[in-house]
Amino acid sequence: MQYNLIDKQLVDSTMTQCGVSDLDVASIRDTVKIANLLEKATGEKFIRMEMGVPGLAPSRIGTEAEIEALKKGVAQFYPMLEGYPELANEASRFVKNFMDVEMRPEGIVPTVGAMQASYVAFMALTECKAGKDTMLFIDPGFPVQKTQLEVMGKPYITFDIYEFRGRKLEAKLREYLDKGNIAGIIYSNPNNPSWVCLTPEELEIIGRLATEYDTIVLEDLAYFAMDFRKDLSHPGEAPFQPTVAKYTDNYIFMISSSKLFSYAGQRLGLLCISDKLVNREYDHLKERYGAGRLGYTITYKLIYTLSSGTAHSPQYAVAAIMKAANEGTLNILTEVKEYGLRAAAMKKIYTDAGFKVVYDKDGEADVADGFYFTIMYPGMSGAQLAHELLYYGISSITLKGCGSNREGLRACVSQVGMDKMDALRDRVERFRKDH
């Protein structure tokens, strides 16, 4: 007897319809489309682990501030390219309060989500110096950022950090930096998809080498302060969100409003350029874009031509949220700690059924429970497992698709509320019976 929930032939034909034969190379959106079509065809709601969309209500402080801004007529006006001044001012305070980093408001630029932030950063960083056109990914990581580089025709190289933690990281980075073509180093912290967090020792290594080789670090803080093993929620008080900014001036970091503030739908991110870099002049940047100053080029050449700024009213929303966080009237982690509870519950369901956590250690400590975790099933590749789980109404993406050299899946907890745990347990048990 087979216990699959979804007809296998239907799953396979739907994958063919979507042009997907190997889930290792399928995009997140490919998997979303497959699951959507299967839900429509069967009436069965999938357990959705493939896409990192917020699963919590947006901040009321933000929505109320945005509504008020719209009532005052901001929709009538084009937003300034450099953004709403109050947003930059509050973001500068936020960076100081929660990262213990000084950053002038002029270096903080609003973008159409952190996706646009990374896109314009790639466009600028790969043109700063002649011969330095390659991005180095400390993987695993967000796969769409590699797609961005492919779209703009820029090269990148990657390595999986799992075997190069601590002091081993320095030799591995030098292996690539010695080639002389690395324009920038990019990683997420906490990491998407493994949820490992870089240690101060590792951040010091990255920062020191960025200075030595005069390369720029692009730090993706999409999951800002969401290492729930520490309470990073008190403004002006240690511990702070770890950052490479403590160890080099050659940094740009990206803050997203999507996860921490559950404000994904309004597409607002912040591109935060260090005080030393924002006004730095690059001859090759001037040859390429007609302007040599990095901050000016990003704002007045790249963002201008891509989107002419970002929507007006969401800037008022995020400014209000950050103001409340800075003043201590909003605890930035109270709501999102729910993700850690979901991760713990989901991990137990899977491990009780014979699955293993792939990235289980963060240095010497157990990896935190957070927005993502990673799983594998003995004897199966990641692509095989992702394919098989579709038969049981569970969608996911593979670790190989995230740049990992390990077999397994990324499991996102955001769309799997505690009310869905019984359904998940039933489907995982069905899988176990068949395997």
Short mmCIF file of N, CA, C and O in Angstrom, two decimals, residues 66 74-75 77-84 87 108-114 116-117 257 263-271 299 303-304 306-316 318:
data_model
loop_
_atom_site.label_atom_id
_atom_site.label_comp_id
_atom_site.label_asym_id
_atom_site.label_seq_id
_atom_site.Cartn_x
_atom_site.Cartn_y
_atom_site.Cartn_z
N GLU A 66 1.65 54.54 7.40
CA GLU A 66 1.52 54.60 5.94
C GLU A 66 0.15 55.13 5.53
O GLU A 66 0.03 55.94 4.60
N VAL A 74 0.81 61.96 0.03
CA VAL A 74 2.17 61.70 -0.49
C VAL A 74 2.15 60.96 -1.82
O VAL A 74 3.11 61.04 -2.58
N ALA A 75 1.05 60.24 -2.11
CA ALA A 75 0.99 59.52 -3.38
C ALA A 75 1.01 60.46 -4.58
O ALA A 75 1.29 60.03 -5.71
N PHE A 77 3.15 62.79 -5.10
CA PHE A 77 4.50 63.25 -5.40
C PHE A 77 5.46 62.10 -5.67
O PHE A 77 5.36 61.04 -5.06
N TYR A 78 6.40 62.36 -6.58
CA TYR A 78 7.50 61.41 -6.74
C TYR A 78 8.37 61.43 -5.48
O TYR A 78 8.67 62.50 -4.96
N PRO A 79 8.79 60.26 -5.01
CA PRO A 79 9.72 60.26 -3.88
C PRO A 79 11.10 60.71 -4.35
O PRO A 79 11.49 60.51 -5.49
N MET A 80 11.84 61.35 -3.46
CA MET A 80 13.21 61.72 -3.78
C MET A 80 14.05 60.44 -3.89
O MET A 80 13.80 59.45 -3.19
N LEU A 81 15.05 60.46 -4.75
CA LEU A 81 15.88 59.27 -4.94
C LEU A 81 16.56 58.85 -3.64
O LEU A 81 16.69 57.66 -3.35
N GLU A 82 17.01 59.84 -2.87
CA GLU A 82 17.70 59.52 -1.62
C GLU A 82 16.73 59.19 -0.49
O GLU A 82 17.17 58.81 0.61
N GLY A 83 15.43 59.31 -0.75
CA GLY A 83 14.43 58.85 0.19
C GLY A 83 13.92 59.92 1.15
O GLY A 83 14.36 61.06 1.17
N TYR A 84 12.96 59.51 1.95
CA TYR A 84 12.32 60.34 2.97
C TYR A 84 13.34 60.61 4.07
O TYR A 84 13.86 59.67 4.69
N LEU A 87 13.26 58.72 7.37
CA LEU A 87 13.63 57.31 7.31
C LEU A 87 15.14 57.15 7.46
O LEU A 87 15.61 56.31 8.24
N ILE A 108 22.48 55.94 3.74
CA ILE A 108 21.38 54.98 3.84
C ILE A 108 20.34 55.30 2.78
O ILE A 108 19.70 56.35 2.81
N VAL A 109 20.19 54.39 1.83
CA VAL A 109 19.36 54.64 0.66
C VAL A 109 18.21 53.63 0.60
O VAL A 109 18.45 52.42 0.65
N PRO A 110 16.96 54.09 0.50
CA PRO A 110 15.84 53.15 0.38
C PRO A 110 15.80 52.52 -1.00
O PRO A 110 16.07 53.19 -2.02
N THR A 111 15.47 51.24 -1.06
CA THR A 111 15.40 50.51 -2.32
C THR A 111 14.11 49.71 -2.39
O THR A 111 13.42 49.54 -1.38
N VAL A 112 13.81 49.22 -3.57
CA VAL A 112 12.60 48.41 -3.75
C VAL A 112 12.89 47.00 -3.22
O VAL A 112 13.14 46.07 -3.97
N GLY A 113 12.89 46.89 -1.91
CA GLY A 113 13.25 45.64 -1.26
C GLY A 113 14.76 45.44 -1.26
O GLY A 113 15.51 46.11 -1.99
N ALA A 114 15.21 44.50 -0.45
CA ALA A 114 16.64 44.18 -0.42
C ALA A 114 17.10 43.55 -1.73
O ALA A 114 18.28 43.55 -2.04
N GLN A 116 16.46 44.78 -4.77
CA GLN A 116 17.03 45.87 -5.56
C GLN A 116 18.34 46.35 -4.94
O GLN A 116 19.27 46.72 -5.66
N ALA A 117 18.41 46.31 -3.62
CA ALA A 117 19.65 46.73 -2.95
C ALA A 117 20.83 45.89 -3.42
O ALA A 117 21.90 46.42 -3.76
N SER A 257 12.88 45.09 5.37
CA SER A 257 11.70 45.26 6.23
C SER A 257 10.78 44.05 6.13
O SER A 257 9.78 43.98 6.83
N TYR A 263 6.89 43.28 6.66
CA TYR A 263 6.39 44.33 5.76
C TYR A 263 6.82 44.06 4.32
O TYR A 263 7.18 44.98 3.57
N ALA A 264 6.76 42.79 3.94
CA ALA A 264 7.30 42.36 2.64
C ALA A 264 6.55 42.95 1.45
O ALA A 264 7.13 43.26 0.41
N GLY A 265 5.24 43.06 1.58
CA GLY A 265 4.43 43.44 0.42
C GLY A 265 4.68 44.84 -0.10
O GLY A 265 4.41 45.13 -1.27
N GLN A 266 5.23 45.70 0.74
CA GLN A 266 5.46 47.09 0.31
C GLN A 266 6.84 47.29 -0.30
O GLN A 266 7.17 48.41 -0.71
N ARG A 267 7.64 46.24 -0.35
CA ARG A 267 8.92 46.23 -1.05
C ARG A 267 9.82 47.40 -0.66
O ARG A 267 10.10 48.28 -1.46
N LEU A 268 10.28 47.38 0.57
CA LEU A 268 11.19 48.42 1.02
C LEU A 268 12.39 47.79 1.72
O LEU A 268 12.23 47.05 2.70
N GLY A 269 13.55 48.08 1.19
CA GLY A 269 14.80 47.68 1.84
C GLY A 269 15.68 48.89 2.02
O GLY A 269 15.38 49.99 1.52
N LEU A 270 16.78 48.72 2.74
CA LEU A 270 17.74 49.80 2.95
C LEU A 270 19.13 49.33 2.56
O LEU A 270 19.59 48.28 3.01
N LEU A 271 19.76 50.10 1.70
CA LEU A 271 21.15 49.87 1.31
C LEU A 271 21.99 50.82 2.14
O LEU A 271 21.87 52.05 2.00
N THR A 299 22.93 55.86 -6.17
CA THR A 299 21.65 56.55 -6.03
C THR A 299 21.22 57.24 -7.31
O THR A 299 20.08 57.04 -7.79
N ILE A 303 19.91 53.50 -9.18
CA ILE A 303 18.52 53.49 -8.69
C ILE A 303 17.64 54.40 -9.55
O ILE A 303 16.49 54.06 -9.86
N TYR A 304 18.18 55.53 -9.95
CA TYR A 304 17.41 56.46 -10.79
C TYR A 304 16.93 55.79 -12.07
O TYR A 304 15.75 55.87 -12.44
N LEU A 306 16.82 52.50 -12.72
CA LEU A 306 16.09 51.25 -12.51
C LEU A 306 14.64 51.48 -12.10
O LEU A 306 13.72 50.85 -12.61
N SER A 307 14.43 52.38 -11.13
CA SER A 307 13.07 52.54 -10.59
C SER A 307 12.72 53.96 -10.21
O SER A 307 11.61 54.22 -9.77
N SER A 308 13.67 54.88 -10.36
CA SER A 308 13.46 56.28 -9.97
C SER A 308 13.02 56.38 -8.51
O SER A 308 12.08 57.10 -8.17
N GLY A 309 13.71 55.64 -7.66
CA GLY A 309 13.38 55.65 -6.24
C GLY A 309 12.48 54.51 -5.85
O GLY A 309 12.25 53.59 -6.63
N THR A 310 11.99 54.55 -4.64
CA THR A 310 11.07 53.53 -4.17
C THR A 310 9.82 54.20 -3.63
O THR A 310 9.83 55.38 -3.31
N ALA A 311 8.74 53.45 -3.55
CA ALA A 311 7.42 54.02 -3.23
C ALA A 311 7.47 54.88 -1.97
O ALA A 311 8.15 54.57 -1.00
N HIS A 312 6.69 55.95 -2.01
CA HIS A 312 6.74 56.98 -0.99
C HIS A 312 6.20 56.52 0.37
O HIS A 312 6.87 56.59 1.38
N SER A 313 4.96 56.02 0.38
CA SER A 313 4.30 55.77 1.66
C SER A 313 4.96 54.67 2.50
O SER A 313 5.00 54.79 3.74
N PRO A 314 5.51 53.57 1.91
CA PRO A 314 6.18 52.59 2.77
C PRO A 314 7.37 53.17 3.54
O PRO A 314 7.71 52.66 4.61
N GLN A 315 7.98 54.21 3.00
CA GLN A 315 9.09 54.84 3.71
C GLN A 315 8.62 55.46 5.03
O GLN A 315 9.33 55.43 6.04
N TYR A 316 7.42 56.01 5.02
CA TYR A 316 6.84 56.56 6.24
C TYR A 316 6.56 55.44 7.24
O TYR A 316 6.73 55.62 8.45
N VAL A 318 8.13 52.42 7.54
CA VAL A 318 9.35 51.87 8.14
C VAL A 318 10.04 52.90 9.03
O VAL A 318 10.63 52.56 10.06
#
